[in-house]
């Protein structure tokens, strides 16, 4: 017997028919002897509808009152799911976040969970109930209803699983797992059976569509075993997000190819090679709230060097303006050049820690296609390159093949 938390997103509870599907799955697990806590989102579209309603009353809805309104979406679905379970002959009981007592801070619309009182849930489970908990919401120390930010039901699911020390937290969604890369670019992309928590964070550009990143971070912190599955398929094990030290099987060295089309590259040329320059270049950029991704500085030769970094393509013009108008003459750089037609491709895998030659294989593969590498950066489990955007899809395809990602690992 296992204790399983199952979280269902908005599309999975989008209609009475869909809710009946959820009920059938819960009943199946229950029949196997498991204890089940169900965490649900509002019916699809409902949260948007409630926000729009609030805006009809107040152009900038009062945050406390907005949470009062939007938290009702989940209150409806927990009741409906419980009724469906009862209709199926199961014992079921619904809870709002406040009834469980999911205590949060008072940051309305983006509250953080401080603690969960899991006593009532435990008692109900022991008495044979399926417990149905509203996602996305909690209560602060003054008794105000709070919400956790859009997509926050994922975080509720993981937090409840952590509080109960559940054996597994299953996130049911409309995709059937995490893939080796985007199947729209590489049709041979495979669903991963497992991915480590750290890889999942690195693959954010692929994974964020699947899971709220905060939920992944929470799972990492509390060591919650997370699984992403499709709620529209009867069979399938989805993707299990694991911890590296748990891996018993021989893992593929590389788990996936992540990419980002929206990268823009900026180089400040001929900057003096002396203390404080990196700060003088990036300080004004960050003051303007422009996020910087990759940063590279060359070794100084004859007292000067080049300094390159990447930003989101939407912020390219803003960053170029800052550098040309505020920075270049100020620090005595030769000139500033940029390119907003670049893309980033990364190979990700914890196997890199114990295998050499990944970088050279990656670079050779790109060289064989005549793809020029403009920038390189590495972390322990990731190698990223910036290339001309027009070669992005080719690069992803050849790397996917070179690292045998189209094959099940032996
Ligand atoms: N219903 C909320 C939203 O739409 C929370 C969630 O679905 O996770 O953002
Ligand atoms: Mg969601």
Tab-separated table of N, CA, C and O in Angstrom, residues 64 67-68 71 95-117 133-148 156:
chain	number	residue	atom	x	y	z
A	64	UNK	N	-6.381	41.329	-1.781
A	64	UNK	CA	-7.061	40.437	-0.833
A	64	UNK	C	-8.394	39.979	-1.398
A	64	UNK	O	-8.749	38.800	-1.333
A	67	UNK	N	-8.033	37.442	-4.308
A	67	UNK	CA	-7.810	36.070	-3.846
A	67	UNK	C	-9.103	35.444	-3.334
A	67	UNK	O	-9.351	34.246	-3.526
A	68	UNK	N	-9.926	36.259	-2.687
A	68	UNK	CA	-11.236	35.787	-2.224
A	68	UNK	C	-12.041	35.254	-3.408
A	68	UNK	O	-12.678	34.206	-3.337
A	71	UNK	N	-10.056	32.134	-5.578
A	71	UNK	CA	-9.936	30.857	-4.857
A	71	UNK	C	-11.216	30.025	-4.976
A	71	UNK	O	-11.199	28.834	-4.701
A	95	UNK	N	-11.638	19.573	0.982
A	95	UNK	CA	-11.098	20.623	1.850
A	95	UNK	C	-10.660	21.818	1.014
A	95	UNK	O	-10.009	21.646	-0.015
A	96	UNK	N	-10.953	23.017	1.472
A	96	UNK	CA	-10.283	24.190	0.903
A	96	UNK	C	-8.888	24.249	1.534
A	96	UNK	O	-8.608	23.536	2.508
A	97	UNK	N	-8.061	25.118	1.003
A	97	UNK	CA	-6.725	25.286	1.583
A	97	UNK	C	-6.811	25.696	3.046
A	97	UNK	O	-6.076	25.194	3.906
A	98	UNK	N	-7.724	26.605	3.346
A	98	UNK	CA	-7.863	27.096	4.722
A	98	UNK	C	-8.354	25.998	5.662
A	98	UNK	O	-7.959	25.934	6.824
A	99	UNK	N	-9.208	25.118	5.151
A	99	UNK	CA	-9.723	24.035	6.006
A	99	UNK	C	-8.649	23.004	6.343
A	99	UNK	O	-8.622	22.471	7.449
A	100	UNK	N	-7.774	22.738	5.386
A	100	UNK	CA	-6.671	21.804	5.670
A	100	UNK	C	-5.854	22.378	6.797
A	100	UNK	O	-5.480	21.721	7.753
A	101	UNK	N	-5.652	23.550	6.599
A	101	UNK	CA	-4.784	24.571	7.095
A	101	UNK	C	-3.418	24.516	6.411
A	101	UNK	O	-2.444	23.966	6.906
A	102	UNK	N	-3.484	25.107	5.202
A	102	UNK	CA	-2.244	25.377	4.477
A	102	UNK	C	-1.932	26.831	4.782
A	102	UNK	O	-2.600	27.740	4.275
A	103	UNK	N	-0.998	27.049	5.695
A	103	UNK	CA	-0.688	28.423	6.104
A	103	UNK	C	0.325	29.026	5.148
A	103	UNK	O	1.336	28.392	4.806
A	104	UNK	N	0.048	30.248	4.710
A	104	UNK	CA	0.957	30.945	3.796
A	104	UNK	C	1.326	32.296	4.403
A	104	UNK	O	0.755	32.713	5.406
A	105	UNK	N	2.262	32.983	3.740
A	105	UNK	CA	2.485	34.382	4.109
A	105	UNK	C	1.324	35.210	3.555
A	105	UNK	O	0.372	34.647	3.000
A	106	UNK	N	1.398	36.523	3.714
A	106	UNK	CA	0.252	37.356	3.334
A	106	UNK	C	0.448	38.039	1.988
A	106	UNK	O	-0.199	39.044	1.701
A	107	UNK	N	1.323	37.502	1.157
A	107	UNK	CA	1.559	38.097	-0.162
A	107	UNK	C	0.430	37.659	-1.103
A	107	UNK	O	0.580	36.695	-1.862
A	108	UNK	N	-0.706	38.363	-1.021
A	108	UNK	CA	-1.868	37.993	-1.830
A	108	UNK	C	-1.484	37.854	-3.294
A	108	UNK	O	-0.644	38.591	-3.798
A	109	UNK	N	-2.091	36.912	-3.966
A	109	UNK	CA	-1.900	36.548	-5.382
A	109	UNK	C	-0.550	35.867	-5.682
A	109	UNK	O	-0.368	35.366	-6.780
A	110	UNK	N	0.371	35.856	-4.738
A	110	UNK	CA	1.626	35.132	-4.965
A	110	UNK	C	2.207	34.644	-3.638
A	110	UNK	O	3.398	34.703	-3.392
A	111	UNK	N	1.307	34.135	-2.799
A	111	UNK	CA	1.712	33.744	-1.451
A	111	UNK	C	2.606	32.507	-1.471
A	111	UNK	O	2.573	31.704	-2.401
A	112	UNK	N	3.413	32.385	-0.433
A	112	UNK	CA	4.264	31.206	-0.279
A	112	UNK	C	3.788	30.375	0.910
A	112	UNK	O	3.411	30.922	1.937
A	113	UNK	N	3.846	29.075	0.741
A	113	UNK	CA	3.398	28.179	1.804
A	113	UNK	C	4.402	28.180	2.947
A	113	UNK	O	5.606	28.040	2.729
A	114	UNK	N	3.902	28.361	4.178
A	114	UNK	CA	4.775	28.338	5.359
A	114	UNK	C	4.686	26.994	6.066
A	114	UNK	O	5.687	26.467	6.520
A	115	UNK	N	3.476	26.464	6.177
A	115	UNK	CA	3.330	25.172	6.849
A	115	UNK	C	1.998	24.530	6.458
A	115	UNK	O	1.088	25.205	5.981
A	116	UNK	N	1.941	23.226	6.644
A	116	UNK	CA	0.706	22.491	6.355
A	116	UNK	C	0.387	21.623	7.557
A	116	UNK	O	1.240	20.884	8.043
A	117	UNK	N	-0.845	21.742	8.048
A	117	UNK	CA	-1.280	20.880	9.140
A	117	UNK	C	-1.938	19.656	8.498
A	117	UNK	O	-3.048	19.743	7.975
A	133	UNK	N	-8.267	18.015	-2.047
A	133	UNK	CA	-7.799	19.313	-1.559
A	133	UNK	C	-7.757	20.335	-2.700
A	133	UNK	O	-7.281	20.033	-3.797
A	134	UNK	N	-8.230	21.536	-2.411
A	134	UNK	CA	-8.192	22.623	-3.387
A	134	UNK	C	-6.752	23.083	-3.585
A	134	UNK	O	-6.068	23.441	-2.627
A	135	UNK	N	-6.308	23.098	-4.831
A	135	UNK	CA	-4.972	23.605	-5.132
A	135	UNK	C	-4.961	25.120	-5.094
A	135	UNK	O	-6.010	25.763	-4.951
A	136	UNK	N	-3.755	25.692	-5.175
A	136	UNK	CA	-3.616	27.119	-5.494
A	136	UNK	C	-3.927	28.057	-4.333
A	136	UNK	O	-3.778	29.257	-4.476
A	137	UNK	N	-4.329	27.538	-3.165
A	137	UNK	CA	-4.793	28.462	-2.129
A	137	UNK	C	-4.348	28.075	-0.734
A	137	UNK	O	-3.993	26.944	-0.463
A	138	UNK	N	-4.377	29.072	0.144
A	138	UNK	CA	-4.051	28.835	1.540
A	138	UNK	C	-4.702	29.908	2.392
A	138	UNK	O	-5.649	30.570	1.948
A	139	UNK	N	-4.187	30.051	3.600
A	139	UNK	CA	-4.731	31.045	4.518
A	139	UNK	C	-3.549	31.647	5.281
A	139	UNK	O	-2.607	30.934	5.611
A	140	UNK	N	-3.583	32.952	5.505
A	140	UNK	CA	-2.458	33.544	6.239
A	140	UNK	C	-2.729	33.516	7.742
A	140	UNK	O	-3.774	33.010	8.180
A	141	UNK	N	-1.799	34.046	8.506
A	141	UNK	CA	-1.942	33.954	9.963
A	141	UNK	C	-3.108	34.760	10.518
A	141	UNK	O	-3.553	34.526	11.629
A	142	UNK	N	-3.610	35.722	9.714
A	142	UNK	CA	-4.781	36.491	10.138
A	142	UNK	C	-6.094	35.874	9.661
A	142	UNK	O	-7.159	36.452	9.868
A	143	UNK	N	-6.002	34.740	8.977
A	143	UNK	CA	-7.230	34.094	8.503
A	143	UNK	C	-7.681	34.555	7.129
A	143	UNK	O	-8.762	34.189	6.671
A	144	UNK	N	-6.863	35.366	6.444
A	144	UNK	CA	-7.223	35.784	5.088
A	144	UNK	C	-6.939	34.662	4.090
A	144	UNK	O	-5.912	33.988	4.198
A	145	UNK	N	-7.825	34.523	3.106
A	145	UNK	CA	-7.577	33.551	2.031
A	145	UNK	C	-6.523	34.116	1.088
A	145	UNK	O	-6.565	35.288	0.718
A	146	UNK	N	-5.561	33.271	0.734
A	146	UNK	CA	-4.483	33.699	-0.171
A	146	UNK	C	-4.418	32.728	-1.362
A	146	UNK	O	-4.949	31.619	-1.282
A	147	UNK	N	-3.776	33.157	-2.455
A	147	UNK	CA	-3.496	32.213	-3.553
A	147	UNK	C	-2.001	32.245	-3.879
A	147	UNK	O	-1.293	33.190	-3.532
A	148	UNK	N	-1.559	31.187	-4.558
A	148	UNK	CA	-0.119	30.918	-4.700
A	148	UNK	C	0.474	31.342	-6.028
A	148	UNK	O	1.601	30.977	-6.332
A	156	UNK	N	0.832	23.207	-4.635
A	156	UNK	CA	0.011	22.611	-3.569
A	156	UNK	C	0.194	21.100	-3.552
A	156	UNK	O	0.396	20.496	-2.489
